[in-house]
Short mmCIF file of C-alpha atoms in Angstrom, two decimals:
data_model
loop_
_atom_site.label_atom_id
_atom_site.label_comp_id
_atom_site.label_asym_id
_atom_site.label_seq_id
_atom_site.Cartn_x
_atom_site.Cartn_y
_atom_site.Cartn_z
CA MET A 1 114.86 34.64 227.49
CA ASN A 2 115.13 34.32 223.71
CA VAL A 3 113.84 37.45 221.96
CA GLY A 4 112.70 36.92 218.37
CA GLY A 5 112.34 39.37 215.50
CA LEU A 6 114.90 41.74 214.00
CA PRO A 7 116.86 42.43 217.26
CA SER A 8 117.90 38.77 217.34
CA LEU A 9 119.07 38.95 213.73
CA LEU A 10 121.22 42.08 213.87
CA LYS A 11 123.87 43.49 216.18
CA GLU A 12 122.81 45.10 219.42
CA GLY A 13 122.19 48.84 219.04
CA THR A 14 120.97 48.60 215.42
CA LYS A 15 118.18 51.09 214.61
CA HIS A 16 115.30 49.86 212.48
CA LEU A 17 112.60 52.05 210.94
CA SER A 18 109.97 50.63 208.58
CA GLY A 19 106.66 51.44 206.94
CA VAL A 20 105.34 54.56 205.26
CA GLU A 21 105.26 56.76 208.37
CA GLU A 22 108.70 55.87 209.75
CA ALA A 23 110.78 55.36 206.60
CA CYS A 24 109.22 56.97 203.51
CA LEU A 25 107.83 60.14 205.09
CA ARG A 26 110.96 60.68 207.21
CA ASN A 27 113.12 60.58 204.08
CA ILE A 28 110.79 63.00 202.32
CA GLU A 29 110.97 65.37 205.30
CA ALA A 30 114.81 65.37 205.25
CA SER A 31 114.90 66.04 201.49
CA LYS A 32 112.34 68.84 201.92
CA GLN A 33 114.65 70.65 204.36
CA LEU A 34 117.45 70.68 201.77
CA TYR A 35 115.00 71.81 199.08
CA HIS A 36 113.78 74.75 201.19
CA ILE A 37 117.38 75.89 201.79
CA VAL A 38 118.34 75.90 198.10
CA ARG A 39 115.05 76.98 196.51
CA SER A 40 115.25 80.62 197.63
CA SER A 41 118.58 80.96 195.78
CA MET A 42 117.08 80.20 192.35
CA GLY A 43 117.09 82.74 189.54
CA PRO A 44 118.51 86.24 189.06
CA ASN A 45 116.89 87.52 192.28
CA GLY A 46 117.91 84.46 194.31
CA MET A 47 119.04 85.18 197.86
CA ASN A 48 122.58 84.46 199.04
CA LYS A 49 123.39 81.89 201.73
CA MET A 50 126.10 82.44 204.29
CA VAL A 51 127.72 79.05 204.90
CA ILE A 52 130.63 78.51 207.30
CA ASN A 53 132.12 75.07 206.68
CA GLN A 54 133.97 72.76 209.09
CA HIS A 55 137.26 74.55 208.34
CA ASP A 56 135.76 77.92 209.37
CA LYS A 57 135.83 79.13 205.75
CA LEU A 58 133.07 81.60 204.90
CA PHE A 59 130.98 81.26 201.73
CA VAL A 60 128.44 83.91 200.70
CA THR A 61 126.81 82.67 197.50
CA ASN A 62 123.59 81.73 195.71
CA ASP A 63 125.32 78.96 193.73
CA ALA A 64 123.45 75.74 194.64
CA ALA A 65 126.44 73.49 193.83
CA THR A 66 128.66 75.37 196.32
CA ILE A 67 125.92 75.52 199.00
CA ILE A 68 125.19 71.77 199.02
CA ARG A 69 128.90 70.88 198.77
CA GLU A 70 129.76 72.96 201.85
CA LEU A 71 126.68 72.00 203.91
CA ASP A 72 128.11 68.52 204.63
CA VAL A 73 124.72 66.75 204.50
CA VAL A 74 124.67 63.51 206.55
CA HIS A 75 121.08 62.24 206.13
CA PRO A 76 121.30 59.32 203.65
CA ALA A 77 118.09 60.22 201.76
CA ALA A 78 119.03 63.89 201.38
CA LYS A 79 122.49 62.70 200.29
CA MET A 80 120.88 61.04 197.26
CA VAL A 81 119.57 64.44 196.13
CA VAL A 82 123.03 65.92 196.77
CA MET A 83 124.62 63.18 194.65
CA ALA A 84 122.17 63.89 191.80
CA ALA A 85 123.02 67.61 192.01
CA ASN A 86 126.76 66.84 192.02
CA MET A 87 126.33 64.67 188.93
CA GLN A 88 124.54 67.56 187.19
CA GLU A 89 127.42 69.88 188.16
CA GLN A 90 129.99 67.44 186.72
CA GLU A 91 128.07 66.73 183.50
CA CYS A 92 126.69 70.19 182.64
CA GLY A 93 128.06 72.68 185.20
CA ASP A 94 124.69 74.46 185.38
CA ASN A 95 121.04 73.91 186.49
CA THR A 96 122.12 72.34 189.81
CA ASN A 97 119.42 74.27 191.65
CA LEU A 98 116.78 72.87 189.30
CA VAL A 99 117.74 69.29 190.25
CA VAL A 100 117.40 69.92 194.01
CA SER A 101 114.27 72.09 193.70
CA LEU A 102 112.42 69.75 191.33
CA ALA A 103 113.37 66.61 193.31
CA GLY A 104 112.20 68.33 196.52
CA GLU A 105 108.91 69.45 194.97
CA LEU A 106 108.25 65.96 193.54
CA LEU A 107 108.70 64.52 197.03
CA VAL A 108 106.41 67.17 198.58
CA GLN A 109 103.69 66.28 196.06
CA ALA A 110 104.30 62.55 196.64
CA GLU A 111 103.80 63.06 200.38
CA SER A 112 100.27 64.42 199.81
CA LEU A 113 99.46 61.41 197.57
CA ILE A 114 100.78 58.95 200.20
CA ARG A 115 98.64 60.60 202.88
CA MET A 116 95.71 60.36 200.48
CA GLY A 117 96.17 56.58 200.38
CA LEU A 118 98.19 55.91 197.22
CA HIS A 119 100.96 53.31 197.42
CA PRO A 120 104.52 54.56 196.65
CA SER A 121 104.82 52.06 193.75
CA GLU A 122 101.87 53.74 191.98
CA ILE A 123 103.45 57.15 192.47
CA ILE A 124 106.80 55.85 191.11
CA ALA A 125 105.06 54.42 188.02
CA GLY A 126 103.33 57.76 187.35
CA TYR A 127 106.51 59.81 187.87
CA THR A 128 108.51 57.50 185.57
CA LYS A 129 105.92 57.84 182.76
CA ALA A 130 105.75 61.62 183.20
CA ALA A 131 109.56 62.02 183.23
CA GLN A 132 109.88 59.97 180.03
CA HIS A 133 107.15 62.04 178.37
CA ALA A 134 108.82 65.27 179.53
CA SER A 135 112.17 64.32 177.94
CA GLU A 136 110.37 63.53 174.64
CA LEU A 137 108.44 66.83 174.72
CA LEU A 138 111.59 68.81 175.53
CA GLU A 139 113.15 67.84 172.18
CA GLY A 140 110.38 69.72 170.37
CA LEU A 141 110.62 72.90 172.47
CA ALA A 142 114.00 74.15 171.14
CA CYS A 143 113.63 77.82 170.18
CA HIS A 144 117.23 78.72 169.27
CA THR A 145 120.35 76.95 167.97
CA CYS A 146 123.87 78.37 168.21
CA GLU A 147 125.15 78.00 164.63
CA ASP A 148 128.55 79.74 164.83
CA LEU A 149 130.65 78.91 167.92
CA ARG A 150 133.23 81.57 166.97
CA ASN A 151 130.77 84.48 166.70
CA ILE A 152 131.14 86.61 169.86
CA GLU A 153 127.66 88.22 169.59
CA GLU A 154 125.87 84.91 169.17
CA VAL A 155 127.83 83.15 171.94
CA THR A 156 127.30 86.12 174.29
CA ARG A 157 123.54 85.88 173.71
CA CYS A 158 123.57 82.17 174.61
CA LEU A 159 125.67 82.58 177.78
CA LYS A 160 123.79 85.59 179.19
CA SER A 161 121.04 83.64 180.96
CA ALA A 162 123.40 81.25 182.82
CA ILE A 163 125.53 84.15 184.10
CA ALA A 164 122.50 86.35 184.97
CA SER A 165 121.23 83.69 187.38
CA LYS A 166 124.45 84.19 189.42
CA GLN A 167 125.40 87.83 188.78
CA TYR A 168 122.25 89.74 187.80
CA GLY A 169 123.16 93.18 186.48
CA TYR A 170 126.65 92.21 185.27
CA GLU A 171 125.51 89.53 182.80
CA ASP A 172 126.06 91.65 179.63
CA MET A 173 129.69 92.41 180.47
CA LEU A 174 130.61 89.02 181.98
CA SER A 175 129.00 86.97 179.18
CA LYS A 176 131.02 88.94 176.60
CA VAL A 177 134.25 88.37 178.57
CA VAL A 178 133.54 84.62 178.88
CA ALA A 179 132.61 84.39 175.18
CA LYS A 180 135.92 86.03 174.15
CA ALA A 181 137.94 83.77 176.48
CA CYS A 182 136.27 80.58 175.20
CA ILE A 183 136.52 81.51 171.50
CA GLN A 184 140.25 82.29 171.90
CA VAL A 185 141.02 78.73 173.05
CA LEU A 186 138.52 76.89 170.81
CA PRO A 187 140.60 74.37 168.78
CA LYS A 188 139.97 73.62 165.09
CA ASN A 189 138.37 70.35 166.19
CA THR A 190 135.69 72.00 168.35
CA SER A 191 134.80 68.76 170.16
CA LYS A 192 138.20 68.95 171.92
CA PHE A 193 137.37 72.20 173.77
CA ASN A 194 138.73 71.99 177.34
CA VAL A 195 137.29 74.13 180.17
CA ASP A 196 140.68 74.05 181.94
CA HIS A 197 142.17 76.21 179.19
CA VAL A 198 140.12 79.20 180.40
CA ARG A 199 141.88 80.37 183.55
CA VAL A 200 140.71 82.83 186.20
CA VAL A 201 143.03 85.10 188.18
CA LYS A 202 141.34 86.89 191.10
CA ILE A 203 142.76 90.27 192.11
CA LEU A 204 141.11 92.31 194.84
CA GLY A 205 140.41 95.99 194.21
CA GLY A 206 138.67 97.93 191.48
CA GLY A 207 135.12 97.10 190.44
CA VAL A 208 133.44 94.15 188.74
CA LEU A 209 133.35 96.17 185.49
CA ASP A 210 137.19 96.15 185.48
CA THR A 211 137.11 92.38 184.83
CA HIS A 212 138.73 91.65 181.46
CA VAL A 213 140.20 88.82 179.39
CA MET A 214 143.80 88.43 178.22
CA LYS A 215 145.01 86.21 175.39
CA GLY A 216 147.68 84.16 177.08
CA PHE A 217 148.64 83.17 180.58
CA VAL A 218 148.67 85.40 183.66
CA LEU A 219 150.67 84.39 186.71
CA ALA A 220 149.87 86.15 189.99
CA ARG A 221 153.53 86.59 191.01
CA ASP A 222 156.50 88.87 190.31
CA ALA A 223 159.66 87.95 188.38
CA VAL A 224 162.61 86.96 190.60
CA GLY A 225 165.32 89.18 189.10
CA THR A 226 165.52 92.79 187.88
CA ILE A 227 164.50 92.13 184.26
CA LYS A 228 160.72 92.70 184.04
CA HIS A 229 159.92 93.01 180.31
CA VAL A 230 160.88 90.84 177.33
CA THR A 231 159.50 90.74 173.77
CA SER A 232 159.63 87.91 171.18
CA ALA A 233 160.75 85.62 173.96
CA LYS A 234 161.91 82.04 173.72
CA ILE A 235 161.02 80.30 177.00
CA ALA A 236 162.85 77.47 178.76
CA VAL A 237 160.78 75.72 181.47
CA PHE A 238 162.54 73.62 184.13
CA ALA A 239 160.38 71.47 186.41
CA THR A 240 163.26 71.48 188.94
CA GLY A 241 165.02 74.30 190.77
CA ILE A 242 168.01 76.15 189.31
CA ASP A 243 170.71 75.83 191.92
CA LEU A 244 174.04 74.16 192.64
CA ALA A 245 173.77 70.37 192.74
CA LYS A 246 174.02 68.85 196.20
CA THR A 247 175.69 65.51 196.87
CA GLU A 248 173.48 62.59 197.87
CA THR A 249 175.81 61.56 200.70
CA LYS A 250 177.28 63.57 203.54
CA ALA A 251 181.02 64.11 203.22
CA ASN A 252 183.75 66.26 204.73
CA VAL A 253 186.16 68.20 202.51
CA THR A 254 189.49 69.16 204.08
CA LEU A 255 190.93 72.41 202.73
CA LYS A 256 194.55 73.12 203.75
CA SER A 257 195.02 76.64 202.37
CA ALA A 258 193.15 79.78 201.29
CA ASP A 259 193.95 79.07 197.64
CA GLU A 260 192.23 75.68 197.84
CA LEU A 261 189.11 77.38 199.29
CA LEU A 262 189.06 79.95 196.48
CA ASN A 263 189.52 77.27 193.81
CA PHE A 264 186.75 75.13 195.36
CA ALA A 265 184.27 78.03 195.07
CA LYS A 266 185.54 78.96 191.60
CA ASP A 267 184.82 75.48 190.25
CA GLU A 268 181.21 75.71 191.39
CA GLU A 269 180.87 79.19 189.85
CA LYS A 270 182.48 78.04 186.61
CA HIS A 271 180.12 75.05 186.33
CA MET A 272 177.02 77.19 186.98
CA GLU A 273 178.15 79.87 184.50
CA GLU A 274 178.73 77.19 181.87
CA VAL A 275 175.18 75.81 182.33
CA ILE A 276 173.57 79.28 182.17
CA LYS A 277 175.72 80.22 179.15
CA GLN A 278 174.55 77.10 177.29
CA ILE A 279 170.91 78.00 178.02
CA SER A 280 171.50 81.59 176.83
CA GLU A 281 173.14 80.42 173.58
CA THR A 282 169.91 78.68 172.53
CA GLY A 283 168.28 82.14 172.30
CA THR A 284 166.34 81.76 175.54
CA LYS A 285 165.06 85.06 176.99
CA VAL A 286 162.85 83.75 179.82
CA VAL A 287 163.74 80.97 182.28
CA VAL A 288 160.97 79.38 184.39
CA ALA A 289 162.02 77.35 187.44
CA GLY A 290 159.79 74.84 189.24
CA GLY A 291 161.77 75.20 192.49
CA ASN A 292 164.33 77.36 194.22
CA VAL A 293 166.51 79.73 192.17
CA GLY A 294 169.96 79.99 193.81
CA GLU A 295 171.68 83.36 194.23
CA LEU A 296 174.64 82.29 192.10
CA ALA A 297 172.32 81.03 189.34
CA LEU A 298 170.31 84.29 189.50
CA HIS A 299 173.54 86.32 189.18
CA PHE A 300 174.54 84.56 185.94
CA ILE A 301 171.00 84.57 184.50
CA GLU A 302 170.89 88.36 185.01
CA ARG A 303 174.38 88.73 183.49
CA TYR A 304 173.23 86.98 180.31
CA GLY A 305 170.11 89.21 180.12
CA MET A 306 167.45 86.63 180.81
CA MET A 307 164.23 87.05 182.80
CA VAL A 308 163.65 84.45 185.53
CA LEU A 309 160.38 83.26 187.12
CA LYS A 310 159.74 80.86 189.98
CA VAL A 311 156.56 78.73 189.64
CA GLU A 312 156.27 76.10 192.36
CA SER A 313 152.90 74.62 191.31
CA LYS A 314 153.27 71.75 188.83
CA PHE A 315 149.73 72.49 187.55
CA GLN A 316 150.66 76.11 186.81
CA ILE A 317 153.79 74.88 185.00
CA ARG A 318 151.61 72.60 182.83
CA ARG A 319 149.29 75.51 181.95
CA LEU A 320 152.26 77.76 181.18
CA CYS A 321 153.68 75.08 178.86
CA LYS A 322 150.28 74.78 177.16
CA ALA A 323 150.14 78.57 176.65
CA THR A 324 153.67 78.89 175.25
CA GLY A 325 154.28 75.50 173.65
CA ALA A 326 157.26 74.70 175.90
CA THR A 327 158.29 71.29 177.26
CA PRO A 328 159.03 71.06 181.00
CA LEU A 329 162.58 69.75 181.53
CA VAL A 330 163.71 67.67 184.50
CA ARG A 331 167.42 68.21 183.83
CA LEU A 332 169.36 71.46 184.16
CA GLY A 333 171.04 72.20 180.86
CA ALA A 334 170.59 73.66 177.40
CA PRO A 335 167.19 72.75 175.89
CA ILE A 336 166.92 71.69 172.25
CA PRO A 337 164.90 74.06 169.95
CA GLU A 338 161.81 71.78 170.05
CA GLU A 339 161.69 72.05 173.87
CA LEU A 340 161.59 75.86 173.90
CA GLY A 341 158.32 77.77 174.11
CA TYR A 342 157.56 81.13 172.53
CA CYS A 343 155.62 84.20 173.65
CA ASP A 344 155.25 87.61 171.99
CA VAL A 345 155.42 89.63 175.22
CA VAL A 346 156.38 88.59 178.77
CA SER A 347 156.10 91.46 181.21
CA VAL A 348 155.51 92.17 184.88
CA ASP A 349 152.55 94.46 185.41
CA GLU A 350 150.83 95.83 188.49
CA ILE A 351 147.08 95.30 188.84
CA GLY A 352 145.57 96.77 191.99
CA SER A 353 148.92 96.80 193.86
CA THR A 354 149.40 93.08 192.97
CA LYS A 355 152.38 92.21 190.78
CA VAL A 356 151.46 89.81 187.95
CA THR A 357 153.51 88.32 185.13
CA ILE A 358 151.67 88.34 181.81
CA PHE A 359 152.53 85.94 178.95
CA ARG A 360 150.69 87.67 176.10
CA GLN A 361 150.31 86.22 172.61
CA ASP A 362 149.63 88.92 170.02
CA THR A 363 150.05 86.97 166.79
CA GLU A 364 149.94 83.22 167.36
CA ASP A 365 147.01 81.27 168.73
CA SER A 366 147.26 80.81 172.47
CA GLY A 367 146.40 77.53 174.14
CA ILE A 368 145.26 79.42 177.26
CA SER A 369 143.16 82.52 177.87
CA THR A 370 142.95 84.21 181.28
CA ILE A 371 140.10 86.19 182.78
CA ILE A 372 141.31 88.73 185.34
CA VAL A 373 138.49 89.15 187.87
CA ARG A 374 138.33 92.38 189.86
CA ALA A 375 135.99 93.13 192.78
CA SER A 376 136.04 94.80 196.19
CA THR A 377 135.74 91.75 198.47
CA GLN A 378 137.00 88.17 198.44
CA ASN A 379 133.45 86.75 198.58
CA LEU A 380 132.37 88.76 195.54
CA VAL A 381 135.48 87.73 193.59
CA ASP A 382 134.78 84.06 194.40
CA ASP A 383 131.13 84.41 193.37
CA ILE A 384 132.06 85.99 190.04
CA GLU A 385 134.47 83.10 189.45
CA ARG A 386 131.56 80.66 189.98
CA ALA A 387 129.43 82.61 187.46
CA ILE A 388 132.30 82.51 184.94
CA ASP A 389 132.70 78.77 185.58
CA ASP A 390 128.99 78.26 184.77
CA GLY A 391 129.36 80.26 181.56
CA VAL A 392 132.42 78.26 180.42
CA ASN A 393 130.60 74.97 181.14
CA VAL A 394 127.58 76.11 179.12
CA TYR A 395 129.93 76.88 176.22
CA LYS A 396 131.45 73.41 176.54
CA ALA A 397 127.96 71.86 176.36
CA MET A 398 127.08 74.13 173.39
CA VAL A 399 130.00 72.63 171.47
CA LYS A 400 128.28 69.21 171.67
CA ASP A 401 124.66 70.35 171.33
CA GLY A 402 123.85 73.99 170.56
CA ARG A 403 120.06 73.82 171.01
CA PHE A 404 118.38 76.10 173.55
CA VAL A 405 114.90 76.28 175.07
CA ALA A 406 113.12 79.33 176.46
CA GLY A 407 114.10 80.16 180.04
CA ALA A 408 112.32 82.15 182.79
CA GLY A 409 110.07 79.16 183.56
CA ALA A 410 108.53 79.12 180.04
CA THR A 411 109.70 75.57 179.25
CA GLU A 412 108.49 74.22 182.62
CA ILE A 413 105.00 75.72 182.18
CA GLU A 414 104.71 74.29 178.67
CA LEU A 415 105.82 70.85 179.91
CA ALA A 416 103.44 71.09 182.89
CA ARG A 417 100.50 71.91 180.58
CA LYS A 418 101.19 68.98 178.25
CA ILE A 419 101.97 66.46 181.01
CA HIS A 420 98.76 67.44 182.83
CA ALA A 421 96.86 66.65 179.61
CA GLN A 422 98.64 63.27 179.51
CA GLY A 423 97.53 62.62 183.12
CA GLU A 424 93.91 63.42 182.24
CA ALA A 425 94.04 60.86 179.40
CA SER A 426 95.70 58.14 181.53
CA PRO A 427 93.61 55.35 183.08
CA GLY A 428 94.52 53.89 186.46
CA LEU A 429 95.78 55.35 189.71
CA ASP A 430 99.10 56.57 188.29
CA GLN A 431 97.20 59.47 186.64
CA TYR A 432 97.29 61.24 190.03
CA ALA A 433 101.09 60.99 190.10
CA ILE A 434 101.39 62.24 186.49
CA LYS A 435 99.29 65.30 187.36
CA LYS A 436 101.40 65.92 190.46
CA PHE A 437 104.56 65.71 188.31
CA ALA A 438 103.06 68.44 186.09
CA GLU A 439 102.24 70.50 189.20
CA SER A 440 105.81 70.05 190.48
CA LEU A 441 107.23 71.66 187.32
CA GLU A 442 105.48 74.89 188.35
CA VAL A 443 108.14 75.22 191.08
CA VAL A 444 110.47 77.05 188.66
CA PRO A 445 108.18 79.96 187.58
CA ARG A 446 106.68 80.13 191.08
CA THR A 447 110.11 80.40 192.72
CA LEU A 448 111.36 82.96 190.17
CA ALA A 449 108.29 85.12 190.89
CA GLU A 450 108.51 84.73 194.68
CA ASN A 451 112.23 85.51 194.79
CA ALA A 452 111.57 88.68 192.78
CA GLY A 453 108.83 89.70 195.23
CA HIS A 454 105.82 89.22 192.92
CA ASN A 455 102.50 87.39 193.28
CA ALA A 456 103.39 83.86 192.09
CA THR A 457 99.79 82.55 191.79
CA GLU A 458 98.76 85.45 189.57
CA ILE A 459 101.84 85.11 187.32
CA ILE A 460 101.36 81.34 186.90
CA SER A 461 97.72 81.83 185.85
CA GLN A 462 98.89 84.47 183.32
CA LEU A 463 101.52 82.04 181.99
CA TYR A 464 98.99 79.23 181.56
CA ALA A 465 96.68 81.62 179.70
CA ALA A 466 99.53 82.75 177.40
CA HIS A 467 100.70 79.17 176.69
CA THR A 468 97.15 77.98 175.99
CA GLY A 469 96.94 80.84 173.49
CA GLY A 470 100.02 79.54 171.64
CA LYS A 471 102.70 81.76 173.21
CA THR A 472 104.91 78.82 174.19
CA ASN A 473 108.02 80.96 174.86
CA ASP A 474 106.41 83.21 177.48
CA GLY A 475 108.09 83.16 180.90
CA VAL A 476 108.24 85.19 184.10
CA ASN A 477 109.29 88.83 183.82
CA VAL A 478 111.16 89.24 187.13
CA GLU A 479 111.34 93.02 186.75
CA THR A 480 107.70 93.95 186.12
CA GLY A 481 105.94 90.87 187.51
CA GLY A 482 104.16 90.02 184.26
CA THR A 483 105.08 87.70 181.38
CA ILE A 484 107.82 88.10 178.76
CA ASN A 485 108.81 86.31 175.56
CA ALA A 486 111.96 84.60 176.89
CA ALA A 487 113.37 83.72 173.44
CA GLU A 488 113.20 87.34 172.24
CA ALA A 489 114.61 88.64 175.53
CA ASP A 490 117.66 86.28 175.21
CA ILE A 491 116.62 84.27 178.31
CA LEU A 492 117.78 80.88 177.06
CA ASP A 493 118.51 77.59 178.83
CA LEU A 494 120.59 74.82 177.30
CA LEU A 495 118.33 71.96 176.19
CA ALA A 496 120.81 69.20 177.09
CA SER A 497 121.35 70.68 180.57
CA LYS A 498 117.59 71.00 181.19
CA ALA A 499 116.95 67.41 180.03
CA SER A 500 119.72 66.11 182.29
CA ALA A 501 118.34 68.05 185.30
CA LEU A 502 114.78 66.71 184.76
CA LYS A 503 116.03 63.14 184.50
CA LEU A 504 118.30 63.34 187.56
CA ALA A 505 115.61 65.02 189.70
CA ALA A 506 113.00 62.38 188.76
CA ASP A 507 115.50 59.55 189.39
CA ALA A 508 116.46 60.95 192.81
CA ALA A 509 112.80 61.36 193.85
CA THR A 510 111.74 57.86 192.73
CA THR A 511 114.81 56.28 194.41
CA ILE A 512 113.86 57.89 197.74
CA LEU A 513 110.20 56.80 197.33
CA ARG A 514 111.33 53.19 196.82
CA ILE A 515 112.81 53.00 200.35
CA ASP A 516 110.49 51.22 202.79
CA GLN A 517 112.96 50.31 205.55
CA ILE A 518 115.90 52.06 207.19
CA ILE A 519 118.36 49.85 209.08
CA MET A 520 121.21 51.73 210.78
CA ALA A 521 124.05 49.90 212.53
CA ARG A 522 125.46 51.44 215.69
CA ALA A 523 128.49 53.60 214.89
CA ALA A 524 131.79 51.84 215.63
CA GLY A 525 134.41 53.18 218.03
CA GLY A 526 134.20 55.36 221.11
CA PRO A 527 133.09 58.96 221.46
CA LYS A 528 133.95 61.41 218.68
CA PRO A 529 137.09 63.53 219.17
CA PRO A 530 136.49 67.19 220.10
CA ALA A 531 136.13 69.58 217.19
CA MET A 532 139.22 71.58 216.27
CA GLY A 533 139.14 75.29 216.96
CA ALA A 534 139.71 78.04 214.39
CA ARG A 535 143.17 77.99 212.86
CA ASP A 536 145.51 80.95 212.58
CA ALA A 537 145.10 83.16 209.54
CA SER A 538 148.54 82.08 208.29
#
């Protein structure tokens, strides 16, 4: 019997879902689940999530970017929201939670409109108009501009809000540390600021308040030899190991007497001493090897009074070269003066029973600054690193555009008020979608209030009253449960980051609403292999 319709068109086993109920609302439901997971982690009082990924690695964090990356989302519609959040993380490094929360809330509001009888295309038209209007309004809501990128007090003020959302209570200290680290590596051409030049070294022990910044490069390893401290050091960096050369082919050497054996060893020693002597004669005080350091080589390096370090990571070697101005060499021999790096002090220190080698620049500008993070547990150290990463990314964005808007939900309430007025003035059915877009923006102040344990409905009504009265910078006071002037309280959000988050959230929501059919081919291959068990700690 010949069966018509879609089954005859596609492969056997293909799943097909269509229509509002099966496709659109199912996608909204999947995105809502992701939104509910991430939403409770928003703001300074956001709750932590404990995520154990497929490799049995434990994450305890309220950083939305980390949560969604480790969740391994498989639903295609929810993946679109994840992709939008990942794009926000790459572009701005902050406000990832806003993308997921706003996209989720837009879809929740769209669901009520669909059930009311509106067609998805009308909702999409309304959301697109509202998003465009929001980005135009946002330009006029800037309340602060960072004028001097080298002023520690001003930069600290601008970074405080981004760090407080991750590490509430430590924001004053951490924002100052991040500001110092960023200013130290800010080049004369500020547009060339590179986030990779601010390094983080995590050392367990001590407290979070022991976190500090060092001008230069810190390597979490001990020196190989006995020399542990050098000043005014010229540095030779070798990308290869420092050891006796081995022949490429296997060969047998026949030795007929004891004298021949002694002379054979002496030649090798003489050659190695000659190489080390040539390096020493260039004025080199520190030798960095990218591979193994042989015992014979170490003996002669110590004899000539040089400090030796073994750095096996090629990325660490690059950063060390950036910090000292050295050139990594692929040949073993005396470097020319231009290939040598320089550092004021190279010393091995002990921080919390961990030996570290510090390349400290006291006089010259350093290409690298290092933040040494201290905390009691690995999870806390990792979370502080994420907060620092957010702060550094905000500084990078400040270099391009230093305008800030009021935080604590103040900007969202002001946008919601104005977009709602636009909806009231709009003819046609898309006015319902514009009003729902305005309502969706309330998710930020509502979530901030709920996560702090306050009455969200009461606070939102107070905010609307304040904004109608002209107090456009008033936001949620998470401590008392009332309102606060966010601009005066240094609760600032980067304008460019906020604009990007609004655009990405609206795009993700409208893309999901455009889907009217889901066609899934049957997975190829046999049954999935069994999951691997937990690996050894080593």
